[in-house]
Every structure is written in C-alpha cells, then in structure tokens.
mmCIF file of N, CA and C in Angstrom:
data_model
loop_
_atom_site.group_PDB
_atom_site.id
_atom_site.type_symbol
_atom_site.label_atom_id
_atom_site.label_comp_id
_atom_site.label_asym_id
_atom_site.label_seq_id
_atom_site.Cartn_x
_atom_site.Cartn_y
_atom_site.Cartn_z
ATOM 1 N N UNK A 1 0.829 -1.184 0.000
ATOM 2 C CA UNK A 1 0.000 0.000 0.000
ATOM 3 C C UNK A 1 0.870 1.243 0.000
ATOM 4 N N UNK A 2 1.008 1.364 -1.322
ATOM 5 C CA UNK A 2 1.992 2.863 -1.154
ATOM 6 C C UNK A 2 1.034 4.096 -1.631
ATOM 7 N N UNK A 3 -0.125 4.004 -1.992
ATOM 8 C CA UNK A 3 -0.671 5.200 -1.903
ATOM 9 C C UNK A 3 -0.556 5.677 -3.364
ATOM 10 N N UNK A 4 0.149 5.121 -4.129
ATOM 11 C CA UNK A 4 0.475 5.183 -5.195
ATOM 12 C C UNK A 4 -1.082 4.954 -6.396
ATOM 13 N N UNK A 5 -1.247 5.907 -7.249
ATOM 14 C CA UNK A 5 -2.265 5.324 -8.077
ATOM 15 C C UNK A 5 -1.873 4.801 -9.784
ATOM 16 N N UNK A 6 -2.292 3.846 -9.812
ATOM 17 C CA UNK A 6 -2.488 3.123 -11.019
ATOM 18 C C UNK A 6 -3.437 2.721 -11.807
ATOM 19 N N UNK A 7 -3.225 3.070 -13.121
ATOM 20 C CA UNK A 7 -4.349 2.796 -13.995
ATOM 21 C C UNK A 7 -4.241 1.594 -14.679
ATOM 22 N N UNK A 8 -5.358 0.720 -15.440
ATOM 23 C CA UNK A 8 -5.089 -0.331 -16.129
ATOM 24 C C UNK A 8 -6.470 0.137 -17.085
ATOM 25 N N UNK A 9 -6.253 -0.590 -17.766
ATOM 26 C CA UNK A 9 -7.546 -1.069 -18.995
ATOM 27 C C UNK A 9 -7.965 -2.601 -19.166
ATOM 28 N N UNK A 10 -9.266 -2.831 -19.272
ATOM 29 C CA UNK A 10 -10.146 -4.046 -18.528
ATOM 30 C C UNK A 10 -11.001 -3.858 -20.072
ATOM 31 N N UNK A 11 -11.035 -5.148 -20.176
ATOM 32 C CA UNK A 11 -12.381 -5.414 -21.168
ATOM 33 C C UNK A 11 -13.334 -5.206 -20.498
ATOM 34 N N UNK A 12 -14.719 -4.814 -21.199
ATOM 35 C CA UNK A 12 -15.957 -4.153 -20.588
ATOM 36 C C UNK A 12 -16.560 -5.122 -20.475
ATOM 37 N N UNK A 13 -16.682 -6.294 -20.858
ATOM 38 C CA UNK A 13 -17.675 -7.784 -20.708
ATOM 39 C C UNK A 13 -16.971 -8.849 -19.586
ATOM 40 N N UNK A 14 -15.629 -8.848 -20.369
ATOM 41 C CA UNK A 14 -15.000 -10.337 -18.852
ATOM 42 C C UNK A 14 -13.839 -8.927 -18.083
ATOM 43 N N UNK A 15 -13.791 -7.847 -17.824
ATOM 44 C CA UNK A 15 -13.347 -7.377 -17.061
ATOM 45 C C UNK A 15 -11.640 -7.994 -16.907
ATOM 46 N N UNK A 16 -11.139 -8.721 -18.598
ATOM 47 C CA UNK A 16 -9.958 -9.096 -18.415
ATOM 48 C C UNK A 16 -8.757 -7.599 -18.495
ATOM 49 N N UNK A 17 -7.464 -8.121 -18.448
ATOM 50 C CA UNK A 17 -6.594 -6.548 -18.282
ATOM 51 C C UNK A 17 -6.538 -7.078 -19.801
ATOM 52 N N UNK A 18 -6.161 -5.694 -20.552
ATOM 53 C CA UNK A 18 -5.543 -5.717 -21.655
ATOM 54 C C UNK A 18 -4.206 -5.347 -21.447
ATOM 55 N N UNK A 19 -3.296 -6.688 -22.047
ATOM 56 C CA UNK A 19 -1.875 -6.506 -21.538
ATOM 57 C C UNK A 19 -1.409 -5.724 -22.511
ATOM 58 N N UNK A 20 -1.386 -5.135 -23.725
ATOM 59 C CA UNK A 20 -0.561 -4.164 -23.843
ATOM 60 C C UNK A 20 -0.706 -2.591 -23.800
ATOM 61 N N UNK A 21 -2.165 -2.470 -23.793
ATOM 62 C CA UNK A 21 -2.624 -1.486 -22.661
ATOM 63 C C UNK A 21 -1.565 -1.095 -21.721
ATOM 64 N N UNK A 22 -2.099 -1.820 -20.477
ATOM 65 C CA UNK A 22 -1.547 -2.254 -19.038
ATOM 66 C C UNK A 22 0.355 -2.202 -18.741
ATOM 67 N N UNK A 23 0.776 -2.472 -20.439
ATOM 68 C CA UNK A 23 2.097 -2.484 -20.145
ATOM 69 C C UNK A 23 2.326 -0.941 -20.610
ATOM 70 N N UNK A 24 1.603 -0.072 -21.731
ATOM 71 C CA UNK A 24 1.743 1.077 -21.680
ATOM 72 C C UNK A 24 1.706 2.025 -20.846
ATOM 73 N N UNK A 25 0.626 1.894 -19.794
ATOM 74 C CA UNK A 25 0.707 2.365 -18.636
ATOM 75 C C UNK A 25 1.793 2.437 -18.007
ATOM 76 N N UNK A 26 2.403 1.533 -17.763
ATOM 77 C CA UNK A 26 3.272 0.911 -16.992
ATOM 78 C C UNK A 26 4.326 2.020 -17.235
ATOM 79 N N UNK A 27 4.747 1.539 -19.087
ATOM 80 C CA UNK A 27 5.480 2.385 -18.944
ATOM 81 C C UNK A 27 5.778 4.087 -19.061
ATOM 82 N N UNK A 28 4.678 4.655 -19.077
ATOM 83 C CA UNK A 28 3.991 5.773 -18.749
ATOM 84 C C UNK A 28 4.529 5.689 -17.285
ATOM 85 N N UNK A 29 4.188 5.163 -16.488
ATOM 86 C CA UNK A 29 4.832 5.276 -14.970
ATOM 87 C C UNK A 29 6.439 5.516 -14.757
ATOM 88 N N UNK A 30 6.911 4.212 -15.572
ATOM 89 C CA UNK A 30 8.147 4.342 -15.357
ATOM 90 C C UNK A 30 9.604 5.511 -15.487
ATOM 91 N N UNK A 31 8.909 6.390 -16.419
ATOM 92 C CA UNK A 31 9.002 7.225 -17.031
ATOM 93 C C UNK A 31 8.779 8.564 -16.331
ATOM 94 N N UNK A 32 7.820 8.124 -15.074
ATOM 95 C CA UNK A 32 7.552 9.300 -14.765
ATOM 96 C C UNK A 32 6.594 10.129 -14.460
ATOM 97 N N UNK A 33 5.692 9.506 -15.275
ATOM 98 C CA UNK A 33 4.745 10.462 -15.980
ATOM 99 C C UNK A 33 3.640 10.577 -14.433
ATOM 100 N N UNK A 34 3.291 12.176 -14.424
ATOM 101 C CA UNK A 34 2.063 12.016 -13.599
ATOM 102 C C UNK A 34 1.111 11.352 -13.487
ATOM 103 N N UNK A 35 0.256 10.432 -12.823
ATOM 104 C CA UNK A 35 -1.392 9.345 -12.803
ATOM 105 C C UNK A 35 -1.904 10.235 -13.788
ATOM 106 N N UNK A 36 -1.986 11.411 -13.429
ATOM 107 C CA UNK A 36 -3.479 12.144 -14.439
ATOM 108 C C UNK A 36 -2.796 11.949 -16.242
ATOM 109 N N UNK A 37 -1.606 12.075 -16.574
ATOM 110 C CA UNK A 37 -1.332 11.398 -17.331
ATOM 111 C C UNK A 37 -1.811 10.055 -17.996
ATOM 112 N N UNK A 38 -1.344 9.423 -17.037
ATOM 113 C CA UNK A 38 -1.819 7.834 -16.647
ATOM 114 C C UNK A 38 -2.675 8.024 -17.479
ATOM 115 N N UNK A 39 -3.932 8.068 -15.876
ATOM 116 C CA UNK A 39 -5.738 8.568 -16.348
ATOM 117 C C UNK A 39 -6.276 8.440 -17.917
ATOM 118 N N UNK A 40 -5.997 9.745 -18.230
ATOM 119 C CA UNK A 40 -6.423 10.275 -19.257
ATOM 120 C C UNK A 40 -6.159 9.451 -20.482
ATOM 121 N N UNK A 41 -4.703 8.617 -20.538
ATOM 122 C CA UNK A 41 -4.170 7.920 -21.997
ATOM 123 C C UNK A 41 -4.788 6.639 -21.494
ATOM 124 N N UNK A 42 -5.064 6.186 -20.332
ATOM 125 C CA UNK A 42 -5.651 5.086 -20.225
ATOM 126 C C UNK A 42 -7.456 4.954 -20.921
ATOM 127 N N UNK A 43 -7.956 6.137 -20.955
ATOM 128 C CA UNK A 43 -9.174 6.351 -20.578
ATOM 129 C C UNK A 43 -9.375 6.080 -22.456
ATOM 130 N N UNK A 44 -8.600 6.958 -23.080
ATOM 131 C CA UNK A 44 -8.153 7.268 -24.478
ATOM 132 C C UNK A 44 -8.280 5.416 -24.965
ATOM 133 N N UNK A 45 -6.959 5.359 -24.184
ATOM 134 C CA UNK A 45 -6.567 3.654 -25.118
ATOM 135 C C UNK A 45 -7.693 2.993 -25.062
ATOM 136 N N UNK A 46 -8.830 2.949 -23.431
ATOM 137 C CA UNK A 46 -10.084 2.328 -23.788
ATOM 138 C C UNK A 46 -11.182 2.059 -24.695
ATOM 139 N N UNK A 47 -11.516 3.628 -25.227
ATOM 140 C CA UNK A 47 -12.022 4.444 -26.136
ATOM 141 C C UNK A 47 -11.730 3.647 -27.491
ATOM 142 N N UNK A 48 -10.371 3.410 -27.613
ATOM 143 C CA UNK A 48 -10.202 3.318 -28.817
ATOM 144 C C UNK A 48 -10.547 1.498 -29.093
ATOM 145 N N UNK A 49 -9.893 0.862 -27.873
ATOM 146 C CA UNK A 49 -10.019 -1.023 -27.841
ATOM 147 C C UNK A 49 -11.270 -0.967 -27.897
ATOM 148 N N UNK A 50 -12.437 -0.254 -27.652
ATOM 149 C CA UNK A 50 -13.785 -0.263 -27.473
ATOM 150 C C UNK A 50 -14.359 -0.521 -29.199
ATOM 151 N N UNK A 51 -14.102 0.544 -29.392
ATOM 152 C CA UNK A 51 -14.365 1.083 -30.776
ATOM 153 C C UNK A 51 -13.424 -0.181 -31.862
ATOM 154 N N UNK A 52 -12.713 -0.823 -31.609
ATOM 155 C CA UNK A 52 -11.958 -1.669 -32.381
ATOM 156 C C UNK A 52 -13.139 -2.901 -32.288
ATOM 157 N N UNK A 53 -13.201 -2.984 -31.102
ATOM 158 C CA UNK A 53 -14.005 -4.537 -30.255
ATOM 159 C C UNK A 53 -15.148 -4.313 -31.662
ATOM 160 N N UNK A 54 -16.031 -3.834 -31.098
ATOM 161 C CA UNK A 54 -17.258 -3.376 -31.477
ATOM 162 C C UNK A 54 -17.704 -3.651 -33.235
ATOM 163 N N UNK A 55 -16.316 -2.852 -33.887
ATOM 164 C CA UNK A 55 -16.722 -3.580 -35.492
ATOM 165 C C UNK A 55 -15.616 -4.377 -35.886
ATOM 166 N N UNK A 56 -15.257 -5.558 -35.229
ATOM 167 C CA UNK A 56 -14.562 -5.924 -35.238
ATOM 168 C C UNK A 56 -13.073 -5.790 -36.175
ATOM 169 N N UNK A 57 -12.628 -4.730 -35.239
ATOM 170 C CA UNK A 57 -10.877 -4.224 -36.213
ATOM 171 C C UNK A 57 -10.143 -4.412 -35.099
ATOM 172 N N UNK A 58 -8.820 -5.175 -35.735
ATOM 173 C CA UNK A 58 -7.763 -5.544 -35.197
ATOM 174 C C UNK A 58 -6.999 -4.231 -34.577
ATOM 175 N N UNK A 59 -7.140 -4.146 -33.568
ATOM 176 C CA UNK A 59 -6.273 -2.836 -32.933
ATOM 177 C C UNK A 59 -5.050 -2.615 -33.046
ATOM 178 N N UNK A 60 -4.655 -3.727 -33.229
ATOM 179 C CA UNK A 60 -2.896 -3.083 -33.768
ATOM 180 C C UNK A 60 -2.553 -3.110 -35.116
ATOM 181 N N UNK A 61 -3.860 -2.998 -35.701
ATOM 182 C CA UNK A 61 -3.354 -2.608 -37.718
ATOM 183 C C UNK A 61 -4.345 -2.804 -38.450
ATOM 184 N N UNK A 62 -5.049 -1.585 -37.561
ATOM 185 C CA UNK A 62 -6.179 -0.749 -38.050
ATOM 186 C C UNK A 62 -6.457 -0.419 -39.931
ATOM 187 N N UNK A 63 -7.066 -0.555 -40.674
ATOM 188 C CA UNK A 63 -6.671 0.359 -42.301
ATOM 189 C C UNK A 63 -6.848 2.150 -42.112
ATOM 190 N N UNK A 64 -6.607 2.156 -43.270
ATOM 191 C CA UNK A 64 -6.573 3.641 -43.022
ATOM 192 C C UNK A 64 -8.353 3.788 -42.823
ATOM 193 N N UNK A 65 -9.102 3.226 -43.588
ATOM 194 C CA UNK A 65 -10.660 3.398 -43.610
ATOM 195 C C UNK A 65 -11.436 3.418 -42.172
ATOM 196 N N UNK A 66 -10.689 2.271 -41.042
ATOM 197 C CA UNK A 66 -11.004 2.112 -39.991
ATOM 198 C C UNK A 66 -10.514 3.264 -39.135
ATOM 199 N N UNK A 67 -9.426 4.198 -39.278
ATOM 200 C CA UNK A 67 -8.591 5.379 -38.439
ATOM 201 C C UNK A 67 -9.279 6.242 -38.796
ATOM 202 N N UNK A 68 -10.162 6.575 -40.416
ATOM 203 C CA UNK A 68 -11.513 7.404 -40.398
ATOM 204 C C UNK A 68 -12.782 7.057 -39.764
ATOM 205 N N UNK A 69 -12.528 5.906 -39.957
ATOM 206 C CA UNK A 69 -14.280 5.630 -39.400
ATOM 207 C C UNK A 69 -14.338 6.044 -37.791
ATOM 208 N N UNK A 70 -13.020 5.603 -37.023
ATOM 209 C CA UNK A 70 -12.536 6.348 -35.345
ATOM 210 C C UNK A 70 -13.381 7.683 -35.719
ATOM 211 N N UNK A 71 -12.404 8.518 -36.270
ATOM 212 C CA UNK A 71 -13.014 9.884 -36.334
ATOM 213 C C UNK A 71 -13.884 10.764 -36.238
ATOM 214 N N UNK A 72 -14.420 10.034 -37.434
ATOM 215 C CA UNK A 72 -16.081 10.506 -37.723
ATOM 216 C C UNK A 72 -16.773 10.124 -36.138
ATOM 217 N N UNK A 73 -16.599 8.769 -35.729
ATOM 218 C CA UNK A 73 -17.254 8.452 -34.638
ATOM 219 C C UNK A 73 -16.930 9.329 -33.447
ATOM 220 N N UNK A 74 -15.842 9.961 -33.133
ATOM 221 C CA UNK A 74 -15.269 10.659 -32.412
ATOM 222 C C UNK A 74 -15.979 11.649 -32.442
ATOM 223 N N UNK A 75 -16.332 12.608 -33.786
ATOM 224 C CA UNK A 75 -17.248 13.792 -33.747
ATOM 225 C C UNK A 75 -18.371 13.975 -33.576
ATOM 226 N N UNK A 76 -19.394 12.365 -33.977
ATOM 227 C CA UNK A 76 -20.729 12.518 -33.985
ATOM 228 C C UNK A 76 -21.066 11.857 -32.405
ATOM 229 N N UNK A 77 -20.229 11.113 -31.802
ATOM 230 C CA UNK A 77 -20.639 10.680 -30.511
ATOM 231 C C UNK A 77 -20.478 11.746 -29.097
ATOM 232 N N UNK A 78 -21.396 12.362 -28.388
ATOM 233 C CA UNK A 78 -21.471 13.259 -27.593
ATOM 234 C C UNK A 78 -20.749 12.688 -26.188
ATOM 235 N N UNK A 79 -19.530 13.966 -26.093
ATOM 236 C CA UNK A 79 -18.848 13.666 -25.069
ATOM 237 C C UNK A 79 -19.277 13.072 -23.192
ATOM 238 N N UNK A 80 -18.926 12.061 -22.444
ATOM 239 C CA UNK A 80 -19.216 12.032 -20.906
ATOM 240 C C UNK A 80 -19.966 13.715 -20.591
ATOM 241 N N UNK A 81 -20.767 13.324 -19.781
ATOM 242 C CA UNK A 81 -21.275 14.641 -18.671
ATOM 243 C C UNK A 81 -20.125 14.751 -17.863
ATOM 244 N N UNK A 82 -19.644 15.633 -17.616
ATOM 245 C CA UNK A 82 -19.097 16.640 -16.574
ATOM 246 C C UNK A 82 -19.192 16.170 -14.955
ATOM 247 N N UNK A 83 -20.806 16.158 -14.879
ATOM 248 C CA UNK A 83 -21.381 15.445 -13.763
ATOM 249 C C UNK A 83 -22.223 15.278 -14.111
ATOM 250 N N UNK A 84 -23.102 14.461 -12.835
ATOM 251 C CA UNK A 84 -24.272 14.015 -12.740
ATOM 252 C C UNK A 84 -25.595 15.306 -12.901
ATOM 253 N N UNK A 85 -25.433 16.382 -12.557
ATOM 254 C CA UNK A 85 -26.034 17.317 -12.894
ATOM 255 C C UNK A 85 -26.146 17.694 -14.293
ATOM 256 N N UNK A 86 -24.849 17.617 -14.630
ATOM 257 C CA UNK A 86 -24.759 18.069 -15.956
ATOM 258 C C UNK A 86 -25.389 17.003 -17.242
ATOM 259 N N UNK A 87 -25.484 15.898 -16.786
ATOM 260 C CA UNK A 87 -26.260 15.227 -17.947
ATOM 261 C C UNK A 87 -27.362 15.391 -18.114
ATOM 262 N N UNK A 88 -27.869 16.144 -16.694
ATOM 263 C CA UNK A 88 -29.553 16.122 -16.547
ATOM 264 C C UNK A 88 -30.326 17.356 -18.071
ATOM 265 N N UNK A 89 -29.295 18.407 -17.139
ATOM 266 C CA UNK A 89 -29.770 19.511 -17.429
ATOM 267 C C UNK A 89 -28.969 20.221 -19.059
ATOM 268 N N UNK A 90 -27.402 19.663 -19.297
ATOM 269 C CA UNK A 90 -26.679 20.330 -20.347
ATOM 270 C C UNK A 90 -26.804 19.949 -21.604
ATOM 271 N N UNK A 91 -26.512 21.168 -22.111
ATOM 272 C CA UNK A 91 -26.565 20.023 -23.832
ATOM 273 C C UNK A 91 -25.355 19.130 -24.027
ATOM 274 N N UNK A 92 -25.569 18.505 -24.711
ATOM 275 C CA UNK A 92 -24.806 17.214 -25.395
ATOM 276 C C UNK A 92 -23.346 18.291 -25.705
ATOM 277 N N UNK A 93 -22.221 18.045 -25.575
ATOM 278 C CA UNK A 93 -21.210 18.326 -25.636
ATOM 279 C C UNK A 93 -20.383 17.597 -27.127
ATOM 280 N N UNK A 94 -19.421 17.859 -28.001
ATOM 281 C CA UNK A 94 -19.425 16.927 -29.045
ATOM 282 C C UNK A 94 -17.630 17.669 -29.149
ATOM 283 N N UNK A 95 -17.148 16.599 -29.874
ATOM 284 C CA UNK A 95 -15.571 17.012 -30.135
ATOM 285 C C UNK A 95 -15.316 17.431 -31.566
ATOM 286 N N UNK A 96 -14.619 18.565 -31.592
ATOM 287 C CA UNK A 96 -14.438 19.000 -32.835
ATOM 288 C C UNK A 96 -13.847 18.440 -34.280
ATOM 289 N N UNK A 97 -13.797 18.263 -34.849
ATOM 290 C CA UNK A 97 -12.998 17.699 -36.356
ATOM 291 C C UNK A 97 -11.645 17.399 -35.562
ATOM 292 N N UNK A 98 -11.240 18.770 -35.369
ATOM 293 C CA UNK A 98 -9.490 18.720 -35.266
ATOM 294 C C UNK A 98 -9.524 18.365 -33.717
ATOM 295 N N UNK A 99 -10.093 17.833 -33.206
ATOM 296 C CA UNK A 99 -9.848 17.237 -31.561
ATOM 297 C C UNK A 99 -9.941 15.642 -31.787
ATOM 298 N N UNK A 100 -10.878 15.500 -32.856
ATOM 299 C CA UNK A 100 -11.099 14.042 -33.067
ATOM 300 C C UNK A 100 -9.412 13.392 -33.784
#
C-alpha cells in the first residue's frame, strides 16, 4: 500500500486486463509520468479497444478506412457529462474535427 495510483484497462464484458494497454501504462509510470497522465491515456486507449471490439478491427493494424471511421465516430458521438447534474440539465457536448 503505497498510496500510489495506477491505472489499467479491462475489457468491458469479462473485465480481463488488456496486456498491452496495461504495459503502456506501466510504462507511462516508469518514465515518470504524472497518474493524471496515466488517467487520461488510459481512458483514451479504452475508447479506442472499445471502438476496435465493437466492429470488429484488429487494434494493432487498423486500415486507413477504420482510423476514419474512429473519427467521424469521435465527432458525432457526444462527449461524458461533466457530472451528474450536468447530464440532466446540459446540452450534449461533441468534439471538434481537429480534436477528433
């Protein structure tokens, strides 16, 4: 228990680790890097194994057609709420061309 925080990435159905995920992290740590670092590229790499899972594309050699199709999906899918308030009441939030 060092107090220390760590991120991993988990399949969303059997809750397995994705090991090269998990080893990116890692070495994201080793390196240095702040958790919120961590966090955030973990949260990213999910995003993306999600989106691979789903129509079924091989995540490590993606076509170029599939690195557009990310994209587009990136712009038309409305970003997490903020909070719990904020889903109630805000509009749909969305990521720009050049953010996607």
């Amino acid at each position: 228990m060092t107090g220390v925080e760590r991120w991993v990435v988990a399949d969303t159905c059997t809750y397995d680790l994705h090991a090269e995920a998990c080893v990116f992290s890692a070495g994201l740590r080793s390196k240095g890097r702040s958790s919120n670092t961590e966090r955030v590229y973990a949260g990213r790499l999910a995003l993306y194994l999600n989106y691979c899972t789903q129509r079924r594309i091989e995540w490590s050699r993606p076509s170029f057609m599939a690195l557009s199709g990310l994209q587009q999906w990136l712009v038309i899918t409305p970003l997490p709420a903020r909070s719990r308030r904020s889903a109630i009441t805000a509009a749909p939030r969305y990521r720009s061309q050049g953010m996607a």
